[in-house]
Tab-separated table of C-alpha atoms in Angstrom:
chain	number	residue	atom	x	y	z
A	259	MET	CA	124.790	54.349	87.514
A	260	THR	CA	121.058	53.675	87.837
A	261	ASP	CA	118.456	55.184	85.554
A	262	GLU	CA	117.394	57.502	88.373
A	263	ASP	CA	120.973	58.634	89.043
A	264	ARG	CA	121.526	59.386	85.378
A	265	ARG	CA	118.260	61.296	85.178
A	266	GLY	CA	119.284	63.333	88.245
A	267	ALA	CA	122.718	64.104	86.813
A	268	ILE	CA	121.201	65.257	83.531
A	269	LEU	CA	118.644	67.437	85.325
A	270	GLU	CA	121.297	69.008	87.513
A	271	ALA	CA	123.395	69.898	84.478
A	272	THR	CA	120.384	71.043	82.479
A	273	TRP	CA	118.939	73.519	84.905
A	274	GLN	CA	122.357	75.081	85.456
A	275	LEU	CA	122.801	75.531	81.714
A	276	ILE	CA	119.370	77.133	81.326
A	277	ALA	CA	119.935	79.362	84.343
A	278	GLU	CA	123.214	80.614	82.917
A	279	ARG	CA	122.452	80.857	79.211
A	280	GLY	CA	118.665	81.041	78.924
A	281	PHE	CA	116.260	78.366	77.727
A	282	HIS	CA	116.532	79.101	74.010
A	283	ALA	CA	120.301	79.231	74.012
A	284	VAL	CA	120.587	75.665	75.346
A	285	ARG	CA	120.554	72.859	72.802
A	286	ILE	CA	120.089	69.188	73.570
A	287	SER	CA	123.653	68.713	72.302
A	288	ASP	CA	124.935	71.192	74.940
A	289	ILE	CA	123.294	69.143	77.654
A	290	ALA	CA	124.750	65.926	76.240
A	291	LYS	CA	128.213	67.484	76.071
A	292	VAL	CA	128.158	68.736	79.681
A	293	CYS	CA	126.915	65.339	80.881
A	294	GLY	CA	129.398	63.404	78.749
A	295	THR	CA	126.589	61.459	77.135
A	296	SER	CA	124.791	61.262	73.787
A	297	THR	CA	121.918	63.395	72.541
A	298	GLY	CA	119.983	60.118	72.281
A	299	THR	CA	120.325	59.606	76.039
A	300	VAL	CA	119.192	63.165	76.750
A	301	HIS	CA	116.194	62.697	74.448
A	302	TYR	CA	115.334	59.540	76.367
A	303	TYR	CA	114.792	61.636	79.510
A	304	PHE	CA	113.407	64.738	77.776
A	305	PRO	CA	111.347	63.662	74.756
A	306	GLY	CA	110.975	67.282	73.564
A	307	LYS	CA	112.836	70.528	74.096
A	308	ASP	CA	109.927	71.956	76.109
A	309	ASP	CA	110.249	69.108	78.605
A	310	VAL	CA	113.724	70.403	79.352
A	311	LEU	CA	112.400	73.687	80.711
A	312	THR	CA	109.460	72.223	82.595
A	313	GLN	CA	111.612	69.521	84.204
A	314	ALA	CA	114.260	72.092	85.103
A	315	LEU	CA	111.703	74.253	86.891
A	316	LYS	CA	110.233	71.213	88.629
A	317	TYR	CA	113.703	70.174	89.753
A	318	CYS	CA	114.474	73.664	91.091
A	319	VAL	CA	111.187	73.899	92.926
A	320	GLU	CA	111.672	70.505	94.539
A	321	GLN	CA	115.232	71.245	95.573
A	322	ALA	CA	114.179	74.593	97.051
A	323	PHE	CA	111.213	73.010	98.805
A	324	VAL	CA	113.370	70.370	100.489
A	325	ARG	CA	115.921	73.011	101.487
A	326	GLN	CA	113.271	75.341	102.860
A	327	SER	CA	111.367	72.624	104.714
A	328	ARG	CA	114.539	71.463	106.421
A	329	GLU	CA	115.378	74.994	107.580
A	330	LEU	CA	111.880	76.111	108.504
A	331	ARG	CA	110.903	72.981	110.413
A	332	GLY	CA	113.099	73.915	113.362
A	333	ILE	CA	111.658	77.432	113.752
A	334	ASP	CA	108.607	77.582	115.986
A	335	ASP	CA	107.770	81.300	115.859
A	336	ALA	CA	105.834	82.125	112.677
A	337	HIS	CA	107.366	85.597	112.329
A	338	GLU	CA	110.868	84.163	112.519
A	339	ARG	CA	109.818	81.445	110.109
A	340	LEU	CA	108.524	83.975	107.586
A	341	LEU	CA	111.693	86.062	107.869
A	342	LYS	CA	113.741	82.931	107.251
A	343	LEU	CA	111.658	82.067	104.181
A	344	ILE	CA	112.131	85.605	102.837
A	345	ASP	CA	115.851	85.364	103.471
A	346	MET	CA	116.133	82.013	101.698
A	347	GLN	CA	114.456	83.415	98.600
A	348	LEU	CA	116.736	86.399	98.127
A	349	PRO	CA	118.503	86.184	94.760
A	350	ARG	CA	122.028	86.221	96.087
A	351	MET	CA	124.759	84.955	93.785
A	352	GLY	CA	124.812	81.199	93.383
A	353	ARG	CA	122.110	78.601	93.525
A	354	VAL	CA	119.121	80.740	94.496
A	355	ARG	CA	119.937	83.313	91.839
A	356	ASP	CA	120.101	80.524	89.267
A	357	GLU	CA	116.729	79.228	90.423
A	358	TRP	CA	115.286	82.714	89.878
A	359	SER	CA	116.714	82.710	86.368
A	360	ILE	CA	114.729	79.546	85.635
A	361	TRP	CA	111.519	81.186	86.892
A	362	LEU	CA	112.087	84.187	84.616
A	363	GLN	CA	112.720	81.928	81.625
A	364	TYR	CA	109.577	80.033	82.446
A	365	TRP	CA	107.404	83.159	82.720
A	366	ALA	CA	108.576	84.355	79.311
A	367	GLU	CA	107.456	81.050	77.803
A	368	ALA	CA	104.221	80.725	79.774
A	369	VAL	CA	102.982	84.137	78.636
A	370	VAL	CA	103.181	83.179	74.955
A	371	ARG	CA	102.540	79.437	75.232
A	372	PRO	CA	99.601	78.465	77.425
A	373	GLU	CA	100.708	74.810	77.516
A	374	PHE	CA	103.436	75.865	79.968
A	375	ARG	CA	100.976	77.305	82.460
A	376	PRO	CA	99.519	74.266	84.278
A	377	ALA	CA	102.933	73.055	85.474
A	378	HIS	CA	103.891	76.611	86.460
A	379	ASN	CA	100.716	77.075	88.432
A	380	GLU	CA	101.208	73.818	90.274
A	381	PHE	CA	104.736	74.825	91.332
A	382	TYR	CA	103.700	78.381	92.116
A	383	ALA	CA	100.811	77.151	94.267
A	384	ARG	CA	103.276	75.273	96.441
A	385	TRP	CA	105.136	78.484	97.262
A	386	HIS	CA	101.885	80.353	97.832
A	387	GLU	CA	100.708	77.623	100.204
A	388	THR	CA	103.933	77.770	102.187
A	389	VAL	CA	103.262	81.461	102.854
A	390	VAL	CA	99.578	80.868	103.675
A	391	ARG	CA	100.494	78.204	106.218
A	392	ILE	CA	103.031	80.432	107.927
A	393	VAL	CA	100.511	83.292	108.141
A	394	ARG	CA	97.863	81.017	109.654
A	395	ARG	CA	100.418	79.688	112.117
A	396	GLY	CA	101.285	83.242	113.162
A	397	GLN	CA	97.624	84.096	113.594
A	398	ARG	CA	97.172	81.070	115.868
A	399	GLN	CA	100.292	82.055	117.795
A	400	GLY	CA	99.004	85.613	118.173
A	401	VAL	CA	101.998	87.197	116.448
A	402	PHE	CA	100.164	88.097	113.202
A	403	ARG	CA	97.023	90.194	112.828
A	404	THR	CA	93.872	88.142	112.467
A	405	ASP	CA	92.097	90.758	110.322
A	406	VAL	CA	94.522	89.943	107.506
A	407	SER	CA	93.467	87.330	104.956
A	408	PRO	CA	96.261	84.714	104.692
A	409	GLU	CA	95.337	84.193	101.030
A	410	GLU	CA	95.503	87.896	100.180
A	411	LEU	CA	98.695	88.404	102.125
A	412	ALA	CA	100.303	85.480	100.294
A	413	VAL	CA	99.280	86.913	96.912
A	414	HIS	CA	100.800	90.257	97.893
A	415	LEU	CA	104.007	88.825	99.338
A	416	THR	CA	104.676	86.421	96.456
A	417	ALA	CA	103.981	89.124	93.855
A	418	LEU	CA	106.166	91.617	95.704
A	419	THR	CA	108.957	89.054	95.974
A	420	ASP	CA	108.807	88.255	92.247
A	421	GLY	CA	108.741	91.907	91.238
A	422	ALA	CA	111.578	92.843	93.569
A	423	ALA	CA	113.659	89.892	92.362
A	424	ILE	CA	113.199	91.082	88.777
A	425	GLN	CA	114.611	94.469	89.760
A	426	VAL	CA	117.611	92.803	91.396
A	427	LEU	CA	118.200	90.382	88.518
A	428	THR	CA	117.956	93.047	85.824
A	429	GLY	CA	120.431	95.173	87.758
A	430	ARG	CA	118.152	98.111	88.499
A	431	PRO	CA	120.471	100.768	90.007
A	432	GLY	CA	120.025	100.896	93.764
A	433	MET	CA	118.157	97.591	93.908
A	434	THR	CA	120.348	95.182	95.775
A	435	VAL	CA	119.577	91.990	97.652
A	436	SER	CA	119.655	93.912	100.923
A	437	VAL	CA	117.248	96.591	99.647
A	438	MET	CA	114.936	93.788	98.544
A	439	ARG	CA	115.230	92.211	101.976
A	440	GLU	CA	114.262	95.479	103.712
A	441	LEU	CA	111.340	95.950	101.323
A	442	LEU	CA	109.868	92.535	102.160
A	443	ILE	CA	110.562	92.726	105.883
A	444	GLY	CA	109.071	96.230	106.032
A	445	TYR	CA	105.906	95.025	104.347
A	446	VAL	CA	105.494	92.155	106.823
A	447	GLN	CA	106.156	94.489	109.722
A	448	ARG	CA	103.646	97.133	108.649
A	449	GLU	CA	100.862	94.906	107.468
A	450	LEU	CA	101.085	91.622	109.315
A	451	LEU	CA	102.713	91.996	112.708
A	452	VAL	CA	100.406	92.513	115.671
A	453	GLU	CA	102.715	94.847	117.473
A	454	ARG	CA	103.693	97.553	115.038
A	455	ARG	CA	107.054	98.956	115.908
A	456	THR	CA	107.381	102.705	116.182
A	457	SER	CA	107.405	104.372	112.793
A	458	PRO	CA	108.866	107.833	112.153
A	459	GLU	CA	106.590	110.733	113.050
A	460	PRO	CA	104.869	112.388	110.094
A	461	ALA	CA	106.795	115.486	109.009
B	93	MET	CA	106.733	106.020	52.431
B	94	THR	CA	109.506	107.854	54.273
B	95	ASP	CA	112.322	106.096	56.055
B	96	GLU	CA	110.716	107.018	59.384
B	97	ASP	CA	107.310	105.650	58.318
B	98	ARG	CA	108.853	102.404	57.199
B	99	ARG	CA	110.784	102.089	60.444
B	100	GLY	CA	107.561	102.699	62.389
B	101	ALA	CA	105.649	100.104	60.385
B	102	ILE	CA	108.365	97.517	60.941
B	103	LEU	CA	108.506	98.244	64.671
B	104	GLU	CA	104.748	97.999	65.024
B	105	ALA	CA	104.715	94.606	63.300
B	106	THR	CA	107.781	93.407	65.193
B	107	TRP	CA	106.645	94.057	68.712
B	108	GLN	CA	103.298	92.413	68.007
B	109	LEU	CA	105.051	89.306	66.717
B	110	ILE	CA	107.324	89.111	69.753
B	111	ALA	CA	104.421	89.718	72.121
B	112	GLU	CA	102.433	86.878	70.547
B	113	ARG	CA	105.133	84.309	69.830
B	114	GLY	CA	108.058	85.189	72.113
B	115	PHE	CA	111.386	86.732	71.174
B	116	HIS	CA	113.164	83.527	70.199
B	117	ALA	CA	110.311	82.271	68.029
B	118	VAL	CA	110.439	85.351	65.798
B	119	ARG	CA	112.845	85.282	62.865
B	120	ILE	CA	113.879	88.266	60.786
B	121	SER	CA	112.149	86.538	57.867
B	122	ASP	CA	108.854	86.483	59.842
B	123	ILE	CA	109.089	90.235	60.341
B	124	ALA	CA	109.862	90.772	56.649
B	125	LYS	CA	106.915	88.596	55.654
B	126	VAL	CA	104.420	90.416	57.888
B	127	CYS	CA	105.688	93.784	56.632
B	128	GLY	CA	105.721	92.689	53.001
B	129	THR	CA	109.369	93.620	52.708
B	130	SER	CA	112.750	91.905	52.397
B	131	THR	CA	114.951	90.570	55.168
B	132	GLY	CA	117.550	93.038	53.886
B	133	THR	CA	115.232	95.940	54.675
B	134	VAL	CA	114.532	94.578	58.172
B	135	HIS	CA	118.268	94.165	58.772
B	136	TYR	CA	118.760	97.778	57.742
B	137	TYR	CA	116.643	98.893	60.707
B	138	PHE	CA	117.723	96.145	63.118
B	139	PRO	CA	121.359	95.296	62.471
B	140	GLY	CA	121.222	92.300	64.848
B	141	LYS	CA	118.532	90.075	66.268
B	142	ASP	CA	119.043	91.536	69.750
B	143	ASP	CA	118.205	95.005	68.429
B	144	VAL	CA	114.783	93.645	67.549
B	145	LEU	CA	113.940	92.994	71.197
B	146	THR	CA	115.446	96.186	72.574
B	147	GLN	CA	113.735	98.336	69.941
B	148	ALA	CA	110.445	96.547	70.527
B	149	LEU	CA	110.601	97.293	74.253
B	150	LYS	CA	111.602	100.902	73.563
B	151	TYR	CA	108.685	101.264	71.165
B	152	CYS	CA	106.222	99.809	73.706
B	153	VAL	CA	107.501	102.002	76.486
B	154	GLU	CA	107.237	105.122	74.345
B	155	GLN	CA	103.748	104.289	73.141
B	156	ALA	CA	102.612	103.600	76.696
B	157	PHE	CA	104.257	106.786	77.969
B	158	VAL	CA	102.482	108.948	75.388
B	159	ARG	CA	99.169	107.230	76.113
B	160	GLN	CA	99.583	107.596	79.887
B	161	SER	CA	100.747	111.219	79.743
B	162	ARG	CA	97.739	112.159	77.632
B	163	GLU	CA	95.322	110.529	80.079
B	164	LEU	CA	97.007	111.591	83.300
B	165	ARG	CA	97.559	115.226	82.340
B	166	GLY	CA	93.880	116.074	82.762
B	167	ILE	CA	93.634	114.612	86.276
B	168	ASP	CA	94.512	117.079	89.016
B	169	ASP	CA	94.046	114.942	92.134
B	170	ALA	CA	97.099	112.754	92.725
B	171	HIS	CA	95.112	109.858	94.183
B	172	GLU	CA	92.837	109.775	91.136
B	173	ARG	CA	95.905	110.078	88.950
B	174	LEU	CA	97.584	107.106	90.620
B	175	LEU	CA	94.420	105.015	90.333
B	176	LYS	CA	94.241	105.881	86.640
B	177	LEU	CA	97.884	104.870	86.148
B	178	ILE	CA	97.229	101.556	87.919
B	179	ASP	CA	94.172	100.993	85.759
B	180	MET	CA	96.058	101.723	82.552
B	181	GLN	CA	98.720	99.159	83.435
B	182	LEU	CA	96.386	96.237	84.045
B	183	PRO	CA	97.158	93.401	81.622
B	184	ARG	CA	93.735	93.225	80.039
B	185	MET	CA	93.479	91.496	76.683
B	186	GLY	CA	94.848	93.536	73.789
B	187	ARG	CA	97.580	96.100	73.583
B	188	VAL	CA	98.557	96.408	77.256
B	189	ARG	CA	98.725	92.642	77.658
B	190	ASP	CA	100.998	92.481	74.620
B	191	GLU	CA	103.214	95.171	76.117
B	192	TRP	CA	103.515	93.074	79.274
B	193	SER	CA	104.553	90.100	77.160
B	194	ILE	CA	107.438	92.164	75.805
B	195	TRP	CA	108.548	93.058	79.339
B	196	LEU	CA	108.556	89.369	80.338
B	197	GLN	CA	110.576	88.444	77.264
B	198	TYR	CA	113.012	91.184	78.083
B	199	TRP	CA	113.471	90.111	81.710
B	200	ALA	CA	114.259	86.563	80.640
B	201	GLU	CA	117.026	87.883	78.383
B	202	ALA	CA	118.343	90.510	80.789
B	203	VAL	CA	118.876	87.965	83.564
B	204	VAL	CA	121.205	85.848	81.424
B	205	ARG	CA	122.704	88.580	79.210
B	206	PRO	CA	123.875	91.679	81.054
B	207	GLU	CA	124.146	93.669	77.798
B	208	PHE	CA	120.338	93.924	77.817
B	209	ARG	CA	120.230	95.588	81.226
B	210	PRO	CA	121.167	99.233	80.559
B	211	ALA	CA	118.299	99.766	78.094
B	212	HIS	CA	115.897	97.975	80.439
B	213	ASN	CA	116.931	100.096	83.369
B	214	GLU	CA	116.484	103.289	81.405
B	215	PHE	CA	112.921	102.321	80.419
B	216	TYR	CA	112.112	100.994	83.865
B	217	ALA	CA	113.349	104.213	85.484
B	218	ARG	CA	110.810	106.157	83.455
B	219	TRP	CA	107.952	104.161	84.949
B	220	HIS	CA	109.434	104.430	88.428
B	221	GLU	CA	109.753	108.205	88.021
B	222	THR	CA	106.122	108.515	86.938
B	223	VAL	CA	105.083	106.915	90.233
B	224	VAL	CA	107.508	109.026	92.281
B	225	ARG	CA	106.151	112.231	90.741
B	226	ILE	CA	102.547	111.281	91.463
B	227	VAL	CA	103.391	110.439	95.083
B	228	ARG	CA	105.155	113.786	95.563
B	229	ARG	CA	102.208	115.574	93.990
B	230	GLY	CA	99.832	113.843	96.395
B	231	GLN	CA	102.025	114.761	99.344
B	232	ARG	CA	101.949	118.412	98.264
B	233	GLN	CA	98.183	118.198	97.830
B	234	GLY	CA	97.788	116.654	101.278
B	235	VAL	CA	96.120	113.474	100.011
B	236	PHE	CA	99.117	111.197	100.569
B	237	ARG	CA	100.998	110.605	103.805
B	238	THR	CA	104.187	112.607	104.099
B	239	ASP	CA	105.947	109.989	106.243
B	240	VAL	CA	106.121	107.721	103.190
B	241	SER	CA	109.226	107.860	101.033
B	242	PRO	CA	108.148	108.423	97.405
B	243	GLU	CA	111.162	106.405	96.248
B	244	GLU	CA	110.391	103.453	98.494
B	245	LEU	CA	106.721	103.508	97.661
B	246	ALA	CA	107.535	103.515	93.951
B	247	VAL	CA	109.859	100.522	94.362
B	248	HIS	CA	107.105	98.662	96.216
B	249	LEU	CA	104.315	99.584	93.802
B	250	THR	CA	106.275	98.803	90.636
B	251	ALA	CA	107.496	95.477	92.054
B	252	LEU	CA	104.001	94.565	93.217
B	253	THR	CA	102.588	95.484	89.804
B	254	ASP	CA	105.160	93.355	87.975
B	255	GLY	CA	104.666	90.386	90.266
B	256	ALA	CA	100.880	90.580	90.082
B	257	ALA	CA	100.996	90.904	86.296
B	258	ILE	CA	103.096	87.734	86.128
B	259	GLN	CA	100.408	85.887	88.079
B	260	VAL	CA	97.735	87.154	85.684
B	261	LEU	CA	99.770	86.415	82.560
B	262	THR	CA	100.715	82.903	83.640
B	263	GLY	CA	97.063	82.176	84.388
B	264	ARG	CA	97.364	81.592	88.117
B	265	PRO	CA	93.931	80.290	89.190
B	266	GLY	CA	91.980	83.051	90.908
B	267	MET	CA	94.324	85.801	89.713
B	268	THR	CA	92.344	87.961	87.345
B	269	VAL	CA	92.806	91.531	86.198
B	270	SER	CA	90.195	92.655	88.702
B	271	VAL	CA	91.898	90.833	91.604
B	272	MET	CA	95.147	92.514	90.566
B	273	ARG	CA	93.372	95.871	90.513
B	274	GLU	CA	92.034	95.370	94.046
B	275	LEU	CA	95.465	94.288	95.259
B	276	LEU	CA	97.124	97.473	93.997
B	277	ILE	CA	94.329	99.807	95.060
B	278	GLY	CA	94.250	98.188	98.497
B	279	TYR	CA	97.972	98.727	98.925
B	280	VAL	CA	97.696	102.416	98.010
B	281	GLN	CA	94.736	102.826	100.329
B	282	ARG	CA	96.413	101.198	103.323
B	283	GLU	CA	99.878	102.613	102.976
B	284	LEU	CA	99.648	105.913	101.132
B	285	LEU	CA	96.294	107.602	101.665
B	286	VAL	CA	96.092	110.122	104.486
B	287	GLU	CA	92.578	109.216	105.464
B	288	ARG	CA	92.492	105.498	105.978
B	289	ARG	CA	89.010	104.193	105.405
B	290	THR	CA	87.473	102.007	108.089
B	291	SER	CA	89.013	98.559	108.130
B	292	PRO	CA	87.308	95.518	109.666
B	293	GLU	CA	87.735	95.155	113.419
B	294	PRO	CA	90.292	92.558	114.469
B	295	ALA	CA	88.568	89.269	115.329
């Protein structure tokens, strides 16, 4: 096993542990145990406990980015591309839900410990930029309104996605993955699409 | 000092500590030290460490509710009332920002430990209901569109508020309290107000 393979295996185990148990509940010895290695080896890859969380988020973001790029690349129409991105970010059970758990852990740390913010902002910017690029693409293609600021729309959509995911992940009654999906799609339809579909008549 | 006074003093110190340092960084002994009391006394009010977080959130929510009710009561117009609510929830420095920190701590726990969810959902529902009532009021007053579902609007506005607050609290470049304010006000203006103000012509 190369150094890089071992690092990857430790990261994969680590982020799953944090996603399931929470950052503070995971000890270096838990990671070592799951990986069948020593705490010394884990410390070699993560010099401090904080590195564990930052590297886990980085790993998640990179995995998600590769997954999304692969899926989105083949979709020409910007509206379809945005719907696919929304769909891929829904916190269904499994991997995506676990990735959301890492984000929530990270936010809780970043609010009280400013040293966590630069890495967060770098990862967050990548997501924001993905949305901005899709909006610009749709404006060029004529499917999205050109009086909408791609930057402002991306701020709105990312914030709405985060807030809705929190409601799903904390089990807010009535807030399911499919309600979240409708919420995001409805927003895009009302505020971004050129051709607004018929909405119900005012009562 | 009555039992109730002592409980209040401990809660006030506790939620401030959690807001500043994060839930997991606060020990019962830290709370005792700040309150000038014994760990035994703190344990009397919070039998377990988890009670500390749940009671802190409950305390925040109640304080905020009293503060908001007092301010909102005097405002007749629903649009003005909603703008005031939005303004009061902005994570400026100080008390409101600290309350937001508690919410973020709570989310991080609730995602990995379902036993935290019922209390969260009860507190969250109170906020949601405040928004729903203001929307209904505005619909009765004729200032808000009647083809908007108060429930759906409240889900959108609370999610958007949470997501925007996260961006402010994690120090996303360009995301300030005043940008957050414009984002929320803009949403209300575009999607809820009966008289839509003039928007820029499409390019």
